[in-house]
Amino acid sequence: MSTLPFDPSSSHAAEKVHAEIERVIGKDRPPRYEDRKSMPYTDAVVHEIQRFGNVLPSNLLHQTKEDTTFRGYHLPKGTPVIPLLTSVLFDKTQWETPYEFNPGHFLDAEGRFVKKDAFLPFSAGRRACVGETLAKMELFLFFTALLQRFRFHPPQGIRSEDLGLSSLPGLTNLPRPYELCAAVC
Ligand code: HEM
């Protein structure tokens, strides 16, 4: 179960995304996937949400299909293997601030989007997620379409910090139920 603290930089990130949507798409048309190339900050935020959200921390169960030696360990054929995605998505040798929400993980000094080898929310290898391309398109389009129309904030009397980021226990990191206001922008 994830127990990450709330990071106030996420609300600053939302404002920057609103500004980028305004500059590149405006209000008169829906977002297109091609817009992503002109929206490095939004692209970085979507990636960081996936990294930080760590939706499937333990990945799916695999097993060795033949006798295998890995880093000096002998794994006989049929050994169950759990390739923990958390170990790469929060690897302190790969991410500047692994336990903070930081879109800068995917941006260079000039604000251009940079790919990261350790970004593996869809796993790796032959059995990696077959829906990766579709999922990436959906995430970008739904996220930009929502932030094009709405500003999201907690109900009156509740501070963003109080929402917390701990997840419900289970195979996936599911968010806890909470109330959210959407103000038309
Ligand atoms: C944000 C969205 C998604 C995430 C983070 C995600 C992540 C993953 C992960 C980590 C695996 C396990 C890979 C492994 O065993 O090494 C997986 C498997 C799979 N995913 Fe996704 N997935 C997403 C969306 C989708 C969508 C939209 C589809 C279908 C349209 C899909 C279809 C599949 C299938 C069929 C497998 C099993 C692949 C196999 O065992 O060969 N996923 N996904």
CSV table of C-alpha atoms and ligand atoms in Angstrom, one decimal:
chain,number,residue,atom,x,y,z
A,1,MET,CA,0.0,0.0,0.0
A,2,SER,CA,1.3,3.4,-0.9
A,3,THR,CA,1.6,6.0,1.8
A,4,LEU,CA,3.1,8.9,0.0
A,5,PRO,CA,2.5,12.3,1.4
A,6,PHE,CA,0.5,14.9,-0.5
A,7,ASP,CA,2.8,17.1,-2.6
A,8,PRO,CA,1.6,20.7,-3.1
A,9,SER,CA,3.7,21.0,-6.3
A,10,SER,CA,1.0,19.0,-8.1
A,11,SER,CA,-1.4,22.0,-8.0
A,12,HIS,CA,1.3,24.2,-9.5
A,13,ALA,CA,1.7,21.6,-12.2
A,14,ALA,CA,-2.1,21.8,-12.9
A,15,GLU,CA,-1.8,25.6,-13.5
A,16,LYS,CA,1.1,25.0,-15.9
A,17,VAL,CA,-0.9,22.4,-17.8
A,18,HIS,CA,-3.9,24.8,-18.1
A,19,ALA,CA,-1.5,27.4,-19.5
A,20,GLU,CA,0.0,25.0,-22.0
A,21,ILE,CA,-3.5,23.7,-23.1
A,22,GLU,CA,-4.6,27.4,-23.6
A,23,ARG,CA,-1.5,28.1,-25.7
A,24,VAL,CA,-1.5,25.0,-27.9
A,25,ILE,CA,-5.1,23.9,-28.2
A,26,GLY,CA,-7.3,26.8,-26.9
A,27,LYS,CA,-11.0,26.2,-26.2
A,28,ASP,CA,-12.5,25.9,-29.6
A,29,ARG,CA,-11.6,22.3,-30.5
A,30,PRO,CA,-11.0,19.0,-28.6
A,31,PRO,CA,-7.4,17.9,-28.0
A,32,ARG,CA,-5.7,15.6,-30.6
A,33,TYR,CA,-3.0,13.1,-29.9
A,34,GLU,CA,-0.6,15.0,-32.2
A,35,ASP,CA,-0.9,18.0,-29.8
A,36,ARG,CA,1.3,16.0,-27.4
A,37,LYS,CA,4.4,16.8,-29.4
A,38,SER,CA,3.8,20.5,-28.8
A,39,MET,CA,3.0,20.0,-25.1
A,40,PRO,CA,6.1,18.7,-23.4
A,41,TYR,CA,5.0,19.9,-19.9
A,42,THR,CA,1.6,18.2,-20.1
A,43,ASP,CA,3.3,15.1,-21.5
A,44,ALA,CA,5.7,15.1,-18.6
A,45,VAL,CA,2.8,15.5,-16.1
A,46,VAL,CA,1.0,12.5,-17.6
A,47,HIS,CA,4.2,10.4,-17.4
A,48,GLU,CA,4.9,11.5,-13.8
A,49,ILE,CA,1.3,10.7,-12.8
A,50,GLN,CA,1.9,7.2,-14.1
A,51,ARG,CA,5.3,6.9,-12.4
A,52,PHE,CA,4.1,8.3,-9.1
A,53,GLY,CA,0.7,6.5,-9.3
A,54,ASN,CA,2.5,3.2,-9.7
A,55,VAL,CA,-0.8,1.5,-10.5
A,56,LEU,CA,0.5,-2.1,-10.7
A,57,PRO,CA,3.4,-2.2,-8.2
A,58,SER,CA,4.0,-5.9,-8.2
A,59,ASN,CA,3.4,-6.3,-12.0
A,60,LEU,CA,1.9,-9.7,-13.0
A,61,LEU,CA,3.4,-13.0,-11.9
A,62,HIS,CA,5.9,-14.6,-14.4
A,63,GLN,CA,7.9,-17.8,-14.3
A,64,THR,CA,11.2,-18.9,-15.9
A,65,LYS,CA,10.5,-21.1,-18.9
A,66,GLU,CA,13.9,-22.7,-18.8
A,67,ASP,CA,16.8,-23.0,-16.3
A,68,THR,CA,18.2,-19.5,-15.9
A,69,THR,CA,21.1,-17.9,-14.2
A,70,PHE,CA,20.6,-14.2,-13.3
A,71,ARG,CA,23.2,-12.2,-11.4
A,72,GLY,CA,24.7,-15.4,-10.0
A,73,TYR,CA,21.4,-16.8,-8.9
A,74,HIS,CA,20.2,-20.1,-10.4
A,75,LEU,CA,16.5,-20.1,-11.2
A,76,PRO,CA,15.3,-23.6,-12.2
A,77,LYS,CA,12.7,-23.8,-15.0
A,78,GLY,CA,9.2,-22.9,-13.6
A,79,THR,CA,10.5,-20.6,-10.8
A,80,PRO,CA,7.8,-17.9,-10.1
A,81,VAL,CA,9.2,-14.4,-10.7
A,82,ILE,CA,7.6,-11.2,-9.5
A,83,PRO,CA,9.3,-8.3,-11.4
A,84,LEU,CA,8.5,-5.4,-9.0
A,85,LEU,CA,7.7,-2.3,-11.0
A,86,THR,CA,8.0,-0.2,-7.9
A,87,SER,CA,11.7,-1.0,-7.8
A,88,VAL,CA,12.3,0.9,-11.1
A,89,LEU,CA,9.6,3.6,-10.8
A,90,PHE,CA,11.0,4.7,-7.4
A,91,ASP,CA,14.7,3.8,-8.0
A,92,LYS,CA,16.8,6.6,-6.4
A,93,THR,CA,19.5,6.0,-9.0
A,94,GLN,CA,17.1,6.8,-11.8
A,95,TRP,CA,14.9,9.6,-10.4
A,96,GLU,CA,16.0,12.9,-8.9
A,97,THR,CA,13.2,12.9,-6.3
A,98,PRO,CA,11.6,9.4,-6.5
A,99,TYR,CA,9.1,10.0,-3.6
A,100,GLU,CA,8.0,13.5,-4.8
A,101,PHE,CA,5.6,14.3,-7.6
A,102,ASN,CA,8.0,16.0,-10.0
A,103,PRO,CA,7.2,16.4,-13.7
A,104,GLY,CA,10.8,17.6,-14.1
A,105,HIS,CA,11.8,14.0,-14.2
A,106,PHE,CA,10.7,14.0,-17.8
A,107,LEU,CA,12.0,17.4,-18.8
A,108,ASP,CA,15.4,18.7,-19.8
A,109,ALA,CA,16.8,22.1,-18.9
A,110,GLU,CA,15.1,23.7,-21.9
A,111,GLY,CA,11.7,22.2,-21.0
A,112,ARG,CA,11.8,19.5,-23.7
A,113,PHE,CA,10.3,16.1,-23.0
A,114,VAL,CA,12.8,13.4,-22.3
A,115,LYS,CA,12.2,9.6,-22.3
A,116,LYS,CA,13.4,7.7,-19.3
A,117,ASP,CA,14.6,4.0,-19.4
A,118,ALA,CA,13.2,3.5,-15.9
A,119,PHE,CA,9.7,4.5,-16.9
A,120,LEU,CA,8.2,1.0,-17.0
A,121,PRO,CA,4.6,1.2,-15.8
A,122,PHE,CA,3.7,-1.1,-18.7
A,123,SER,CA,6.5,-3.6,-17.8
A,124,ALA,CA,9.1,-4.7,-20.3
A,125,GLY,CA,9.9,-7.7,-22.6
A,126,ARG,CA,7.7,-9.9,-24.7
A,127,ARG,CA,4.8,-10.0,-22.2
A,128,ALA,CA,4.7,-6.3,-21.6
A,129,CYS,CA,1.3,-4.6,-21.8
A,130,VAL,CA,-0.2,-5.0,-25.3
A,131,GLY,CA,-2.5,-2.0,-24.6
A,132,GLU,CA,0.4,0.4,-24.0
A,133,THR,CA,-0.1,2.5,-27.2
A,134,LEU,CA,-3.8,2.7,-26.7
A,135,ALA,CA,-3.5,3.5,-23.0
A,136,LYS,CA,-1.0,6.3,-23.6
A,137,MET,CA,-3.3,7.9,-26.2
A,138,GLU,CA,-6.3,7.6,-23.8
A,139,LEU,CA,-4.4,9.0,-20.9
A,140,PHE,CA,-3.2,12.1,-22.8
A,141,LEU,CA,-6.6,12.8,-24.5
A,142,PHE,CA,-8.8,12.3,-21.4
A,143,PHE,CA,-6.4,14.3,-19.2
A,144,THR,CA,-6.1,17.3,-21.5
A,145,ALA,CA,-9.8,17.2,-22.4
A,146,LEU,CA,-10.7,17.4,-18.7
A,147,LEU,CA,-8.2,20.1,-17.8
A,148,GLN,CA,-9.2,22.1,-20.9
A,149,ARG,CA,-12.7,22.4,-19.5
A,150,PHE,CA,-12.3,22.2,-15.7
A,151,ARG,CA,-10.2,23.3,-12.7
A,152,PHE,CA,-10.3,20.6,-10.1
A,153,HIS,CA,-10.2,21.3,-6.3
A,154,PRO,CA,-11.3,19.7,-3.0
A,155,PRO,CA,-14.7,20.7,-1.6
A,156,GLN,CA,-14.9,23.9,0.6
A,157,GLY,CA,-13.3,23.3,4.0
A,158,ILE,CA,-11.0,20.5,2.9
A,159,ARG,CA,-7.4,21.2,2.1
A,160,SER,CA,-5.7,19.4,-0.7
A,161,GLU,CA,-3.1,18.3,1.9
A,162,ASP,CA,-5.8,16.5,3.8
A,163,LEU,CA,-6.8,14.2,0.9
A,164,GLY,CA,-3.6,12.2,1.3
A,165,LEU,CA,-2.3,9.8,-1.3
A,166,SER,CA,-2.5,6.4,0.5
A,167,SER,CA,-4.1,3.8,-1.7
A,168,LEU,CA,-6.6,1.0,-1.0
A,169,PRO,CA,-4.9,-2.4,-0.3
A,170,GLY,CA,-4.9,-4.8,-3.2
A,171,LEU,CA,-2.9,-5.9,-6.3
A,172,THR,CA,-3.3,-2.5,-7.8
A,173,ASN,CA,-2.8,0.9,-6.2
A,174,LEU,CA,-6.4,2.2,-6.2
A,175,PRO,CA,-7.1,5.7,-4.9
A,176,ARG,CA,-9.4,6.0,-1.9
A,177,PRO,CA,-12.9,7.5,-2.6
A,178,TYR,CA,-12.9,11.3,-2.1
A,179,GLU,CA,-15.0,14.3,-3.2
A,180,LEU,CA,-13.8,16.6,-5.8
A,181,CYS,CA,-15.2,19.8,-7.3
A,182,ALA,CA,-14.9,20.6,-11.0
A,183,ALA,CA,-15.2,24.3,-11.8
A,184,VAL,CA,-15.7,25.2,-15.5
A,185,CYS,CA,-12.8,27.3,-16.8
B,1,HEM,C1,-2.6,2.9,-17.8
B,1,HEM,C2,-3.1,1.8,-18.4
B,1,HEM,C3,-2.4,0.5,-18.3
B,1,HEM,C4,-1.3,0.0,-17.6
B,1,HEM,C5,-0.5,0.8,-16.6
B,1,HEM,C6,-1.1,-1.4,-17.9
B,1,HEM,C7,-0.1,-2.1,-17.4
B,1,HEM,C8,0.1,-3.5,-17.6
B,1,HEM,C9,1.1,-4.3,-17.0
B,1,HEM,C10,2.2,-3.8,-16.0
B,1,HEM,C11,1.0,-5.6,-17.5
B,1,HEM,C12,1.8,-6.8,-17.1
B,1,HEM,C13,2.9,-7.0,-18.1
B,1,HEM,C14,3.8,-8.2,-17.6
B,1,HEM,O1,3.3,-9.2,-17.2
B,1,HEM,O2,5.1,-8.0,-17.6
B,1,HEM,C15,-0.1,-5.5,-18.5
B,1,HEM,C16,-0.5,-6.6,-19.2
B,1,HEM,C17,-1.5,-6.6,-20.2
B,1,HEM,N1,-2.3,-5.5,-20.5
B,1,HEM,FE1,-2.1,-3.6,-19.7
B,1,HEM,N2,-2.0,-1.7,-18.9
B,1,HEM,C18,-2.8,-0.7,-19.2
B,1,HEM,C19,-3.8,-0.6,-20.1
B,1,HEM,C20,-4.1,-1.7,-20.9
B,1,HEM,C21,-5.1,-1.6,-22.0
B,1,HEM,C22,-5.9,-0.3,-22.4
B,1,HEM,C23,-5.2,-2.8,-22.6
B,1,HEM,C24,-6.0,-3.3,-23.7
B,1,HEM,C25,-6.6,-2.5,-24.6
B,1,HEM,C26,-4.3,-3.7,-21.8
B,1,HEM,C27,-4.1,-5.0,-22.1
B,1,HEM,C28,-3.2,-5.8,-21.5
B,1,HEM,C29,-3.0,-7.3,-21.8
B,1,HEM,C30,-3.8,-8.1,-22.8
B,1,HEM,C31,-2.0,-7.7,-20.9
B,1,HEM,C32,-1.4,-9.1,-20.8
B,1,HEM,C33,-0.2,-9.2,-21.8
B,1,HEM,C34,0.5,-10.6,-21.8
B,1,HEM,O3,0.4,-11.3,-20.7
B,1,HEM,O4,1.1,-11.0,-22.8
B,1,HEM,N3,-3.7,-2.9,-20.9
B,1,HEM,N4,-0.6,-4.2,-18.5
